[in-house]
PDB file of C-alpha atoms in Angstrom:
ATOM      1  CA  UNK A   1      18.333 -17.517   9.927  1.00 87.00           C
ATOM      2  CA  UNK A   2      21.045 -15.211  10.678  1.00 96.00           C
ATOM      3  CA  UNK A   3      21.956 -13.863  14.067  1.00 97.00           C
ATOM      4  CA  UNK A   4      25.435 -12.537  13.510  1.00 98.00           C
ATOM      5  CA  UNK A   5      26.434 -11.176  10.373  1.00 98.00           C
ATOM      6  CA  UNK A   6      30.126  -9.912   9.940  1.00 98.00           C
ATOM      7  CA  UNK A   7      30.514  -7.027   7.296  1.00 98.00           C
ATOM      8  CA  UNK A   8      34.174  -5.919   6.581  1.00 97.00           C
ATOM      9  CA  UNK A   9      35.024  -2.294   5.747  1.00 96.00           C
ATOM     10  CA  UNK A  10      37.930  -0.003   5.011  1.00 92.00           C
ATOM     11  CA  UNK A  11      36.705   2.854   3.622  1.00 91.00           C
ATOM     12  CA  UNK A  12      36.552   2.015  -0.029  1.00 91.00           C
ATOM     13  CA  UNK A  13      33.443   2.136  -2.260  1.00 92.00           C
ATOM     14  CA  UNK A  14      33.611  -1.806  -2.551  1.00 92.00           C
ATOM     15  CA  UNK A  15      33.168  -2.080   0.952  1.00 94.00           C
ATOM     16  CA  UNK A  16      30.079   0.350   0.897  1.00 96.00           C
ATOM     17  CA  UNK A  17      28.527  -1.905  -1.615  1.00 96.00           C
ATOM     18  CA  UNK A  18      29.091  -4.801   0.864  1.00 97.00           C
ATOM     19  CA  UNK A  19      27.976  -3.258   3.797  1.00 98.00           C
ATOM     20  CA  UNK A  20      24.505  -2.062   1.592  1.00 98.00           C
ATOM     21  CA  UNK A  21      24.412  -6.292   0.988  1.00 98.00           C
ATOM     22  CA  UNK A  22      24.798  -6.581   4.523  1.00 98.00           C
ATOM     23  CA  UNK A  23      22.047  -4.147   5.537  1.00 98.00           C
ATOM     24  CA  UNK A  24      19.159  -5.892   3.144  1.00 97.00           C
ATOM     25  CA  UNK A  25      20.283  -9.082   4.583  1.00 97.00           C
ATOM     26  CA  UNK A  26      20.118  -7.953   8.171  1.00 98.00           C
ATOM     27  CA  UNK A  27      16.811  -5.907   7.827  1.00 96.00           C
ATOM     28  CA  UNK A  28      14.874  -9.327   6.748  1.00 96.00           C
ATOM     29  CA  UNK A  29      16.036 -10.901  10.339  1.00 96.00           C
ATOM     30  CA  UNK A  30      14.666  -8.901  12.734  1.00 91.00           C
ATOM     31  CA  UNK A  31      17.329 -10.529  15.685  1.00 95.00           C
ATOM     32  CA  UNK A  32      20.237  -9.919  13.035  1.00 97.00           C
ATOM     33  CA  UNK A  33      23.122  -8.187  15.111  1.00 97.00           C
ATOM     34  CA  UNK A  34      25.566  -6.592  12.222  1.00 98.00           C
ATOM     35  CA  UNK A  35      29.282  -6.685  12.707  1.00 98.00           C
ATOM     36  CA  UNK A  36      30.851  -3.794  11.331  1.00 98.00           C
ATOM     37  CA  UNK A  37      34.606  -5.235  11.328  1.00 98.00           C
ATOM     38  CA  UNK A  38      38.093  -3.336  10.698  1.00 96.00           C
ATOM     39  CA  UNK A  39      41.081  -4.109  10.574  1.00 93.00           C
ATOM     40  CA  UNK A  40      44.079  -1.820  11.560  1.00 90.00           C
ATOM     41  CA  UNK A  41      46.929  -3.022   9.230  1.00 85.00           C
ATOM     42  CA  UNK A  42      50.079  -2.998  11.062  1.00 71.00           C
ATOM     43  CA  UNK A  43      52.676  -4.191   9.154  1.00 61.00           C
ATOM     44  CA  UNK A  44      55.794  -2.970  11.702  1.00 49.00           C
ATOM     45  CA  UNK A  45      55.785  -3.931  15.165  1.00 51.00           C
ATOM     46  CA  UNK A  46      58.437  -2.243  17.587  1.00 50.00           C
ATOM     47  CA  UNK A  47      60.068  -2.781  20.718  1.00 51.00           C
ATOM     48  CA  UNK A  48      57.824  -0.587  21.926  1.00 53.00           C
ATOM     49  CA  UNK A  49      54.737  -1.418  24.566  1.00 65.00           C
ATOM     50  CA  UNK A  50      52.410  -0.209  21.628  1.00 69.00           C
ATOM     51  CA  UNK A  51      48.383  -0.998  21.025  1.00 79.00           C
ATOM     52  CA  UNK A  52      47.525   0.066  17.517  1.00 79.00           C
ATOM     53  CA  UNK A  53      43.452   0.262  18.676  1.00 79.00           C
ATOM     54  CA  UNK A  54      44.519   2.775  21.640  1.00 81.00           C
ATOM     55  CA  UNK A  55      46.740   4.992  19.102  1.00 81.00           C
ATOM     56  CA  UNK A  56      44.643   4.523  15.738  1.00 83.00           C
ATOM     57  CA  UNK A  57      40.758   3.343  17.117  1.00 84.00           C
ATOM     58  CA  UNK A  58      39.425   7.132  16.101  1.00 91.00           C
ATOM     59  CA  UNK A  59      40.577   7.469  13.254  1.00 90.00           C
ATOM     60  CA  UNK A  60      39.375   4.205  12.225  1.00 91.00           C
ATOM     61  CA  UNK A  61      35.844   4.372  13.761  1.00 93.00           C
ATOM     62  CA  UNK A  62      35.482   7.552  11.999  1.00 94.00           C
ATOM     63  CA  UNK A  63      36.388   5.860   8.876  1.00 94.00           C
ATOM     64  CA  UNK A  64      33.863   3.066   9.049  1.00 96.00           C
ATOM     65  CA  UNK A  65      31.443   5.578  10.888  1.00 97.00           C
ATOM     66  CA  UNK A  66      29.526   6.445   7.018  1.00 97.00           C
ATOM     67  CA  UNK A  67      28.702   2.419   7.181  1.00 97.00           C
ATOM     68  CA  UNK A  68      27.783   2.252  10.543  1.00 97.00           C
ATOM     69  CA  UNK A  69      25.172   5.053   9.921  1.00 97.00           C
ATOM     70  CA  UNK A  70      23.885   2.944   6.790  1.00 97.00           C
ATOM     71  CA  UNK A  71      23.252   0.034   8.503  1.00 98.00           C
ATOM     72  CA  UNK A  72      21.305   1.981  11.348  1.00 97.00           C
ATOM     73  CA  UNK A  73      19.546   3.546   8.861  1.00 97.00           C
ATOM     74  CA  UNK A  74      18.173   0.539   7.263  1.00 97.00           C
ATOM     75  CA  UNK A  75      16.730  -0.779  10.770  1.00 97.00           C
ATOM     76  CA  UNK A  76      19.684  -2.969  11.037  1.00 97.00           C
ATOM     77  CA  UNK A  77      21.409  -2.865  14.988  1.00 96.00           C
ATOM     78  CA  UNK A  78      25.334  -2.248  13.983  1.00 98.00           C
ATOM     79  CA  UNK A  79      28.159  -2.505  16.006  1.00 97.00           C
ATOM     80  CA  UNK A  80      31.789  -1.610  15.609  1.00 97.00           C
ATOM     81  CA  UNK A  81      34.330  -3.874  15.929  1.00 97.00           C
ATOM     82  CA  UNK A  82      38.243  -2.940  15.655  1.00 96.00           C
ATOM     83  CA  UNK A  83      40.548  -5.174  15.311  1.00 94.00           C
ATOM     84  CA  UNK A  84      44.772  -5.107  13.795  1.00 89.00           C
ATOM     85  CA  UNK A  85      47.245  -7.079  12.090  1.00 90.00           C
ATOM     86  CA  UNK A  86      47.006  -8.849   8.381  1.00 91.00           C
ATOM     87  CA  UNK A  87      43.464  -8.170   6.825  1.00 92.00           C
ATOM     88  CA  UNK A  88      42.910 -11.349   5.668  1.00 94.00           C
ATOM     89  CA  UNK A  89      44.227 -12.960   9.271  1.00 95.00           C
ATOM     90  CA  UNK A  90      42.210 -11.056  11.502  1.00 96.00           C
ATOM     91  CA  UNK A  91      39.156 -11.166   9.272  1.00 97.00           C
ATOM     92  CA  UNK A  92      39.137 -14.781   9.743  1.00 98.00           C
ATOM     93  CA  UNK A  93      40.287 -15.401  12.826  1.00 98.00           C
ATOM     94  CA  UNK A  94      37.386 -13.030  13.958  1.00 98.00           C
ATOM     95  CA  UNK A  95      34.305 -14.935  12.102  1.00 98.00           C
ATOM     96  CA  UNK A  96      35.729 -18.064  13.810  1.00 97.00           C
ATOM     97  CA  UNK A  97      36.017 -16.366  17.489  1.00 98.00           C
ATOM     98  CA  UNK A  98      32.572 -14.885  17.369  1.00 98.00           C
ATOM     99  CA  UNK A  99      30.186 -17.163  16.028  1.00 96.00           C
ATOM    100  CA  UNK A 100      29.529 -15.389  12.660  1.00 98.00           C
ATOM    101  CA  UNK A 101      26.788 -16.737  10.700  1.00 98.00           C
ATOM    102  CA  UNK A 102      28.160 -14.607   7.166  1.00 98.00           C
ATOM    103  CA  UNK A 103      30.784 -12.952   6.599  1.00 98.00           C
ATOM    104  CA  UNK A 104      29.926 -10.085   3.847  1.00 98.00           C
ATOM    105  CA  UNK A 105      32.991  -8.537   2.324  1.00 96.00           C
ATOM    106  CA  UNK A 106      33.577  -6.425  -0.736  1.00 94.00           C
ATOM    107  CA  UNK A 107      36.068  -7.130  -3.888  1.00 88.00           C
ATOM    108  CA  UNK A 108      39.099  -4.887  -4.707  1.00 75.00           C
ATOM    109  CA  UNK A 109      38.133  -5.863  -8.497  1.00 52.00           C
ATOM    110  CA  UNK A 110      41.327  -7.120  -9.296  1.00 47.00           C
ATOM    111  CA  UNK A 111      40.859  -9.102 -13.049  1.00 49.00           C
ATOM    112  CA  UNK A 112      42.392 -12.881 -12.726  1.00 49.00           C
ATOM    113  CA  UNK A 113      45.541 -12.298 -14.039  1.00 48.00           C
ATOM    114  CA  UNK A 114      46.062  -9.417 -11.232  1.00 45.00           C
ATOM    115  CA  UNK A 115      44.506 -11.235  -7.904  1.00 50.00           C
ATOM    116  CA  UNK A 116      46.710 -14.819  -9.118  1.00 50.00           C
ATOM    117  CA  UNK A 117      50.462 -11.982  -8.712  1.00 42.00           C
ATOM    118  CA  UNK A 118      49.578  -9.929  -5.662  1.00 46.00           C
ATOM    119  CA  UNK A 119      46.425 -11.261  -4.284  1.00 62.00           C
ATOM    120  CA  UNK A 120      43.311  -9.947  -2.396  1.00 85.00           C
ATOM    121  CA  UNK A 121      42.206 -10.331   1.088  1.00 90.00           C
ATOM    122  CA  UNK A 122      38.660 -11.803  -0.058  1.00 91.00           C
ATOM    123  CA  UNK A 123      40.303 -14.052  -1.995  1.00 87.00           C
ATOM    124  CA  UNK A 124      42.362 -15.187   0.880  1.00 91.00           C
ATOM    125  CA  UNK A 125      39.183 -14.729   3.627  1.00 94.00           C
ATOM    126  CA  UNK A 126      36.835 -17.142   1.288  1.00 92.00           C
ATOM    127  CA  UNK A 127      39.644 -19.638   1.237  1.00 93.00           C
ATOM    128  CA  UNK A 128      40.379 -20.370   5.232  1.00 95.00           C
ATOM    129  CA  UNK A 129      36.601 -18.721   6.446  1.00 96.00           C
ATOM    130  CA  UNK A 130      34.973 -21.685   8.063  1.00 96.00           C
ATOM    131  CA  UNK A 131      31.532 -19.690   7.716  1.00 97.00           C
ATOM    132  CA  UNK A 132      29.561 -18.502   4.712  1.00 97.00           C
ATOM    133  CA  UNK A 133      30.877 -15.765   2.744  1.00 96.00           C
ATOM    134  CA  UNK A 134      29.427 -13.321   0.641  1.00 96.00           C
ATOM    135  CA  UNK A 135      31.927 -11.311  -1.855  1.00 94.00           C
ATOM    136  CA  UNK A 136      30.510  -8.005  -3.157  1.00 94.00           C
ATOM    137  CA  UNK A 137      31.774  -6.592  -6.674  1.00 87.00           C
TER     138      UNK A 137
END
């Protein structure tokens, strides 16, 4: 069914609970390649000749490195994917780039009256994602 799942993660517990989605999910598809997608937020941009994966990529792998290690422990063939700019952006512009079958990404929580003032990137991914999407509370 699924080939190509992408799984977004920062760190945060929500994420965890989307990547454990993304695992079950994975480990019924035997051929299911997992995504594990982050984003470097970079929200200043100098004059400078400057590549935010060269200067932050470590620290960042070794922040999504605890859901890597679930996935692979579930069966599930994971892959790490780094990628910068706006969250939300790059999140979609990825699943469209890279053929992804679902995109599984977790919820900041935020109550209705919170997420309408300031936000959240899954709210913003599920409206422009072209591909399913699975939001984790």
């Amino acid at each position: 069914m699924y080939k190509r799942i992408a799984v977004a993660v920062d760190g945060s517990d929500n994420s965890m609970r989307a990547v454990e989605q993304a695992a079950q999910l994975a480990s019924l598809m035997p051929e299911c390649v997992v995504d594990v997608l982050s984003v470097i937020a970079i929200d200043v941009y100098s004059d400078m000749v400057y590549d935010p994966i060269e200067a932050h990529g470590e620290a960042q792998t070794e922040l999504v490195h605890p859901a890597v290690e679930a996935l692979r422990n579930a069966g599930v063939e994971a892959q790490v994917k780094l990628v910068h700019g706006r969250p939300a952006d790059e999140i979609v512009r990825y699943t469209k780039e890279n053929d992804v079958d679902l995109l599984v990404i977790g919820s900041r929580g935020l109550n209705v009256l919170q997420e309408f003032a300031i936000g959240s990137v899954s709210h913003k991914v599920i409206k422009h994602c072209d591909c399913p999407a699975l939001v984790v509370k």
